[in-house]
mmCIF file with all atom_site columns, C-alpha atoms in Angstrom:
data_model
loop_
_atom_site.group_PDB
_atom_site.id
_atom_site.type_symbol
_atom_site.label_atom_id
_atom_site.label_alt_id
_atom_site.label_comp_id
_atom_site.label_asym_id
_atom_site.label_entity_id
_atom_site.label_seq_id
_atom_site.pdbx_PDB_ins_code
_atom_site.Cartn_x
_atom_site.Cartn_y
_atom_site.Cartn_z
_atom_site.occupancy
_atom_site.B_iso_or_equiv
_atom_site.pdbx_formal_charge
_atom_site.auth_seq_id
_atom_site.auth_comp_id
_atom_site.auth_asym_id
_atom_site.auth_atom_id
_atom_site.pdbx_PDB_model_num
ATOM 1   C CA . MET A 1 1   ? 0.000  0.000  0.000  1.00 58.00 ? 894  MET A CA 1
ATOM 2   C CA . SER A 1 2   ? 1.381  3.409  -0.901 1.00 83.00 ? 895  SER A CA 1
ATOM 3   C CA . SER A 1 3   ? 2.111  5.910  1.831  1.00 91.00 ? 896  SER A CA 1
ATOM 4   C CA . VAL A 1 4   ? 1.140  9.569  1.950  1.00 95.00 ? 897  VAL A CA 1
ATOM 5   C CA . PHE A 1 5   ? 4.736  10.279 0.846  1.00 97.00 ? 898  PHE A CA 1
ATOM 6   C CA . THR A 1 6   ? 4.293  8.137  -2.262 1.00 96.00 ? 899  THR A CA 1
ATOM 7   C CA . LYS A 1 7   ? 1.176  10.150 -3.057 1.00 96.00 ? 900  LYS A CA 1
ATOM 8   C CA . ILE A 1 8   ? 3.201  13.366 -2.725 1.00 97.00 ? 901  ILE A CA 1
ATOM 9   C CA . ILE A 1 9   ? 5.966  11.910 -4.916 1.00 97.00 ? 902  ILE A CA 1
ATOM 10  C CA . ASN A 1 10  ? 3.379  10.929 -7.537 1.00 96.00 ? 903  ASN A CA 1
ATOM 11  C CA . GLY A 1 11  ? 1.764  14.374 -7.443 1.00 96.00 ? 904  GLY A CA 1
ATOM 12  C CA . GLU A 1 12  ? -1.520 13.056 -6.040 1.00 96.00 ? 905  GLU A CA 1
ATOM 13  C CA . ILE A 1 13  ? -1.186 15.274 -2.961 1.00 95.00 ? 906  ILE A CA 1
ATOM 14  C CA . PRO A 1 14  ? 0.274  18.792 -3.155 1.00 97.00 ? 907  PRO A CA 1
ATOM 15  C CA . ALA A 1 15  ? 3.404  19.639 -1.171 1.00 98.00 ? 908  ALA A CA 1
ATOM 16  C CA . TYR A 1 16  ? 5.713  22.577 -0.627 1.00 98.00 ? 909  TYR A CA 1
ATOM 17  C CA . LYS A 1 17  ? 8.681  21.045 -2.434 1.00 98.00 ? 910  LYS A CA 1
ATOM 18  C CA . ILE A 1 18  ? 12.165 22.259 -1.632 1.00 98.00 ? 911  ILE A CA 1
ATOM 19  C CA . ALA A 1 19  ? 14.157 20.012 -3.991 1.00 98.00 ? 912  ALA A CA 1
ATOM 20  C CA . GLU A 1 20  ? 13.764 16.867 -6.025 1.00 98.00 ? 913  GLU A CA 1
ATOM 21  C CA . ASP A 1 21  ? 15.819 14.574 -8.211 1.00 98.00 ? 914  ASP A CA 1
ATOM 22  C CA . GLU A 1 22  ? 15.115 11.173 -9.701 1.00 97.00 ? 915  GLU A CA 1
ATOM 23  C CA . HIS A 1 23  ? 15.708 9.366  -6.376 1.00 98.00 ? 916  HIS A CA 1
ATOM 24  C CA . PHE A 1 24  ? 14.780 11.788 -3.566 1.00 98.00 ? 917  PHE A CA 1
ATOM 25  C CA . ILE A 1 25  ? 12.443 14.615 -2.658 1.00 98.00 ? 918  ILE A CA 1
ATOM 26  C CA . ALA A 1 26  ? 12.447 17.233 0.109  1.00 98.00 ? 919  ALA A CA 1
ATOM 27  C CA . PHE A 1 27  ? 9.344  19.145 1.158  1.00 98.00 ? 920  PHE A CA 1
ATOM 28  C CA . LEU A 1 28  ? 8.088  21.158 4.110  1.00 98.00 ? 921  LEU A CA 1
ATOM 29  C CA . ASP A 1 29  ? 6.419  19.185 6.869  1.00 98.00 ? 922  ASP A CA 1
ATOM 30  C CA . VAL A 1 30  ? 2.695  20.072 6.974  1.00 96.00 ? 923  VAL A CA 1
ATOM 31  C CA . MET A 1 31  ? 2.742  19.646 10.758 1.00 96.00 ? 924  MET A CA 1
ATOM 32  C CA . PRO A 1 32  ? 6.032  21.385 11.552 1.00 98.00 ? 925  PRO A CA 1
ATOM 33  C CA . LEU A 1 33  ? 7.646  21.682 14.949 1.00 98.00 ? 926  LEU A CA 1
ATOM 34  C CA . VAL A 1 34  ? 9.209  24.986 13.811 1.00 98.00 ? 927  VAL A CA 1
ATOM 35  C CA . LYS A 1 35  ? 9.248  27.046 10.636 1.00 98.00 ? 928  LYS A CA 1
ATOM 36  C CA . GLY A 1 36  ? 11.438 25.370 8.038  1.00 98.00 ? 929  GLY A CA 1
ATOM 37  C CA . HIS A 1 37  ? 10.877 21.802 9.333  1.00 98.00 ? 930  HIS A CA 1
ATOM 38  C CA . THR A 1 38  ? 11.566 19.757 6.212  1.00 98.00 ? 931  THR A CA 1
ATOM 39  C CA . LEU A 1 39  ? 11.231 16.079 5.319  1.00 98.00 ? 932  LEU A CA 1
ATOM 40  C CA . VAL A 1 40  ? 13.713 14.312 3.058  1.00 98.00 ? 933  VAL A CA 1
ATOM 41  C CA . VAL A 1 41  ? 12.278 11.174 1.496  1.00 98.00 ? 934  VAL A CA 1
ATOM 42  C CA . PRO A 1 42  ? 13.555 8.511  -0.896 1.00 98.00 ? 935  PRO A CA 1
ATOM 43  C CA . LYS A 1 43  ? 11.230 7.995  -3.829 1.00 97.00 ? 936  LYS A CA 1
ATOM 44  C CA . LYS A 1 44  ? 11.687 4.251  -3.474 1.00 96.00 ? 937  LYS A CA 1
ATOM 45  C CA . GLU A 1 45  ? 8.998  3.004  -1.126 1.00 95.00 ? 938  GLU A CA 1
ATOM 46  C CA . VAL A 1 46  ? 10.870 1.485  1.822  1.00 96.00 ? 939  VAL A CA 1
ATOM 47  C CA . ASP A 1 47  ? 9.423  1.519  5.329  1.00 95.00 ? 940  ASP A CA 1
ATOM 48  C CA . LEU A 1 48  ? 12.575 1.462  7.465  1.00 96.00 ? 941  LEU A CA 1
ATOM 49  C CA . ILE A 1 49  ? 15.530 3.721  6.707  1.00 97.00 ? 942  ILE A CA 1
ATOM 50  C CA . PHE A 1 50  ? 18.010 0.954  7.562  1.00 97.00 ? 943  PHE A CA 1
ATOM 51  C CA . ASP A 1 51  ? 16.357 -1.298 4.971  1.00 97.00 ? 944  ASP A CA 1
ATOM 52  C CA . LEU A 1 52  ? 17.486 1.005  2.145  1.00 97.00 ? 945  LEU A CA 1
ATOM 53  C CA . GLU A 1 53  ? 20.195 -0.404 -0.090 1.00 97.00 ? 946  GLU A CA 1
ATOM 54  C CA . ALA A 1 54  ? 23.619 0.849  1.064  1.00 98.00 ? 947  ALA A CA 1
ATOM 55  C CA . GLU A 1 55  ? 24.076 3.145  -1.945 1.00 98.00 ? 948  GLU A CA 1
ATOM 56  C CA . ASP A 1 56  ? 20.561 4.597  -1.594 1.00 98.00 ? 949  ASP A CA 1
ATOM 57  C CA . TYR A 1 57  ? 21.184 5.152  2.123  1.00 98.00 ? 950  TYR A CA 1
ATOM 58  C CA . LYS A 1 58  ? 24.431 7.062  1.469  1.00 98.00 ? 951  LYS A CA 1
ATOM 59  C CA . ASN A 1 59  ? 22.842 9.113  -1.310 1.00 98.00 ? 952  ASN A CA 1
ATOM 60  C CA . LEU A 1 60  ? 19.823 9.967  0.857  1.00 98.00 ? 953  LEU A CA 1
ATOM 61  C CA . TRP A 1 61  ? 22.123 11.469 3.498  1.00 98.00 ? 954  TRP A CA 1
ATOM 62  C CA . SER A 1 62  ? 24.097 13.339 0.852  1.00 98.00 ? 955  SER A CA 1
ATOM 63  C CA . PHE A 1 63  ? 20.851 14.808 -0.511 1.00 98.00 ? 956  PHE A CA 1
ATOM 64  C CA . ALA A 1 64  ? 19.736 15.675 3.043  1.00 98.00 ? 957  ALA A CA 1
ATOM 65  C CA . GLN A 1 65  ? 23.051 17.450 3.700  1.00 98.00 ? 958  GLN A CA 1
ATOM 66  C CA . LYS A 1 66  ? 22.468 19.764 0.727  1.00 98.00 ? 959  LYS A CA 1
ATOM 67  C CA . ILE A 1 67  ? 18.957 20.564 1.939  1.00 98.00 ? 960  ILE A CA 1
ATOM 68  C CA . ALA A 1 68  ? 20.142 21.162 5.525  1.00 98.00 ? 961  ALA A CA 1
ATOM 69  C CA . LYS A 1 69  ? 22.677 23.732 4.297  1.00 98.00 ? 962  LYS A CA 1
ATOM 70  C CA . LYS A 1 70  ? 19.942 25.547 2.368  1.00 98.00 ? 963  LYS A CA 1
ATOM 71  C CA . ILE A 1 71  ? 17.696 25.542 5.444  1.00 98.00 ? 964  ILE A CA 1
ATOM 72  C CA . LYS A 1 72  ? 20.527 26.899 7.624  1.00 98.00 ? 965  LYS A CA 1
ATOM 73  C CA . ASN A 1 73  ? 21.072 29.745 5.134  1.00 98.00 ? 966  ASN A CA 1
ATOM 74  C CA . ALA A 1 74  ? 17.362 30.567 4.895  1.00 98.00 ? 967  ALA A CA 1
ATOM 75  C CA . VAL A 1 75  ? 15.888 30.097 8.369  1.00 97.00 ? 968  VAL A CA 1
ATOM 76  C CA . PRO A 1 76  ? 17.276 31.912 11.425 1.00 96.00 ? 969  PRO A CA 1
ATOM 77  C CA . CYS A 1 77  ? 18.647 29.109 13.618 1.00 98.00 ? 970  CYS A CA 1
ATOM 78  C CA . VAL A 1 78  ? 21.727 28.004 15.508 1.00 98.00 ? 971  VAL A CA 1
ATOM 79  C CA . ARG A 1 79  ? 21.871 24.735 13.573 1.00 98.00 ? 972  ARG A CA 1
ATOM 80  C CA . VAL A 1 80  ? 19.736 22.230 11.707 1.00 98.00 ? 973  VAL A CA 1
ATOM 81  C CA . GLY A 1 81  ? 18.901 19.143 13.728 1.00 98.00 ? 974  GLY A CA 1
ATOM 82  C CA . VAL A 1 82  ? 18.300 15.698 12.289 1.00 98.00 ? 975  VAL A CA 1
ATOM 83  C CA . ALA A 1 83  ? 15.815 13.062 13.407 1.00 98.00 ? 976  ALA A CA 1
ATOM 84  C CA . VAL A 1 84  ? 14.811 9.700  12.024 1.00 97.00 ? 977  VAL A CA 1
ATOM 85  C CA . VAL A 1 85  ? 11.723 8.529  13.824 1.00 94.00 ? 978  VAL A CA 1
ATOM 86  C CA . GLY A 1 86  ? 9.678  6.602  11.299 1.00 85.00 ? 979  GLY A CA 1
ATOM 87  C CA . LEU A 1 87  ? 6.604  5.957  13.411 1.00 88.00 ? 980  LEU A CA 1
ATOM 88  C CA . GLU A 1 88  ? 4.176  8.372  11.757 1.00 89.00 ? 981  GLU A CA 1
ATOM 89  C CA . VAL A 1 89  ? 4.469  7.302  8.113  1.00 94.00 ? 982  VAL A CA 1
ATOM 90  C CA . PRO A 1 90  ? 5.597  3.844  6.944  1.00 94.00 ? 983  PRO A CA 1
ATOM 91  C CA . HIS A 1 91  ? 8.068  5.299  4.425  1.00 96.00 ? 984  HIS A CA 1
ATOM 92  C CA . ALA A 1 92  ? 11.709 6.058  5.275  1.00 97.00 ? 985  ALA A CA 1
ATOM 93  C CA . HIS A 1 93  ? 12.335 9.767  5.865  1.00 98.00 ? 986  HIS A CA 1
ATOM 94  C CA . ILE A 1 94  ? 14.605 12.242 7.602  1.00 98.00 ? 987  ILE A CA 1
ATOM 95  C CA . HIS A 1 95  ? 13.385 15.259 9.568  1.00 98.00 ? 988  HIS A CA 1
ATOM 96  C CA . LEU A 1 96  ? 15.536 18.391 9.167  1.00 98.00 ? 989  LEU A CA 1
ATOM 97  C CA . ILE A 1 97  ? 14.579 20.829 11.896 1.00 98.00 ? 990  ILE A CA 1
ATOM 98  C CA . PRO A 1 98  ? 15.961 24.351 12.381 1.00 98.00 ? 991  PRO A CA 1
ATOM 99  C CA . LEU A 1 99  ? 17.069 24.553 16.031 1.00 98.00 ? 992  LEU A CA 1
ATOM 100 C CA . ASN A 1 100 ? 17.627 27.406 18.419 1.00 98.00 ? 993  ASN A CA 1
ATOM 101 C CA . THR A 1 101 ? 17.134 25.252 21.529 1.00 97.00 ? 994  THR A CA 1
ATOM 102 C CA . VAL A 1 102 ? 16.978 21.517 22.094 1.00 96.00 ? 995  VAL A CA 1
ATOM 103 C CA . GLU A 1 103 ? 13.249 21.923 22.809 1.00 97.00 ? 996  GLU A CA 1
ATOM 104 C CA . ASP A 1 104 ? 12.681 22.838 19.146 1.00 97.00 ? 997  ASP A CA 1
ATOM 105 C CA . MET A 1 105 ? 13.118 19.135 18.370 1.00 96.00 ? 998  MET A CA 1
ATOM 106 C CA . ASN A 1 106 ? 10.681 17.839 20.965 1.00 97.00 ? 999  ASN A CA 1
ATOM 107 C CA . PHE A 1 107 ? 8.083  15.852 19.021 1.00 96.00 ? 1000 PHE A CA 1
ATOM 108 C CA . LYS A 1 108 ? 5.676  16.228 21.957 1.00 96.00 ? 1001 LYS A CA 1
ATOM 109 C CA . ASN A 1 109 ? 5.464  19.978 21.266 1.00 97.00 ? 1002 ASN A CA 1
ATOM 110 C CA . GLU A 1 110 ? 2.323  21.359 19.707 1.00 96.00 ? 1003 GLU A CA 1
ATOM 111 C CA . ARG A 1 111 ? 2.725  21.570 15.943 1.00 97.00 ? 1004 ARG A CA 1
ATOM 112 C CA . LEU A 1 112 ? 2.591  24.923 14.190 1.00 97.00 ? 1005 LEU A CA 1
ATOM 113 C CA . LYS A 1 113 ? -0.405 25.867 12.108 1.00 97.00 ? 1006 LYS A CA 1
ATOM 114 C CA . LEU A 1 114 ? 0.888  27.937 9.199  1.00 97.00 ? 1007 LEU A CA 1
ATOM 115 C CA . SER A 1 115 ? -1.006 29.645 6.410  1.00 97.00 ? 1008 SER A CA 1
ATOM 116 C CA . ALA A 1 116 ? -0.423 28.806 2.757  1.00 97.00 ? 1009 ALA A CA 1
ATOM 117 C CA . GLU A 1 117 ? 1.336  32.154 2.450  1.00 98.00 ? 1010 GLU A CA 1
ATOM 118 C CA . GLU A 1 118 ? 3.720  31.297 5.307  1.00 98.00 ? 1011 GLU A CA 1
ATOM 119 C CA . TYR A 1 119 ? 4.522  27.909 3.776  1.00 98.00 ? 1012 TYR A CA 1
ATOM 120 C CA . SER A 1 120 ? 5.167  29.512 0.384  1.00 98.00 ? 1013 SER A CA 1
ATOM 121 C CA . GLU A 1 121 ? 7.388  32.187 1.915  1.00 98.00 ? 1014 GLU A CA 1
ATOM 122 C CA . ILE A 1 122 ? 9.488  29.607 3.775  1.00 98.00 ? 1015 ILE A CA 1
ATOM 123 C CA . GLN A 1 123 ? 9.621  27.387 0.682  1.00 98.00 ? 1016 GLN A CA 1
ATOM 124 C CA . ASN A 1 124 ? 10.900 30.264 -1.465 1.00 98.00 ? 1017 ASN A CA 1
ATOM 125 C CA . LEU A 1 125 ? 13.462 31.323 1.143  1.00 98.00 ? 1018 LEU A CA 1
ATOM 126 C CA . ILE A 1 126 ? 14.917 27.812 1.314  1.00 98.00 ? 1019 ILE A CA 1
ATOM 127 C CA . ILE A 1 127 ? 14.844 27.206 -2.456 1.00 98.00 ? 1020 ILE A CA 1
ATOM 128 C CA . ASN A 1 128 ? 16.553 30.518 -3.164 1.00 97.00 ? 1021 ASN A CA 1
ATOM 129 C CA . SER A 1 129 ? 19.199 30.272 -0.450 1.00 94.00 ? 1022 SER A CA 1
#
């Protein structure tokens, strides 16, 4: 069964895309912990990140590194944190989260509710950084 991420990859569900190539996609989380919270996802449908083929795993992290640098340049933060949780969606993915305090990465925090305009503004800032 395809995940919500597969539906985004296939264009069935809209997303605020940051970057995409033939193997990976990065887009803003629709339930972000902080502004700029981005998901990096392999297009290959694999549930667990450690089940990715070794080359795909390395390339996913390389892609994520490029996106993290763009986020750091675009979103005011001390650093960009990384989390692999994998409980919400059965499709491997990496959370890239702009951090100013360790609490910014607390998944128990209430999620932000942003307008379409706010998402678009953040998307454009990251893309153009």
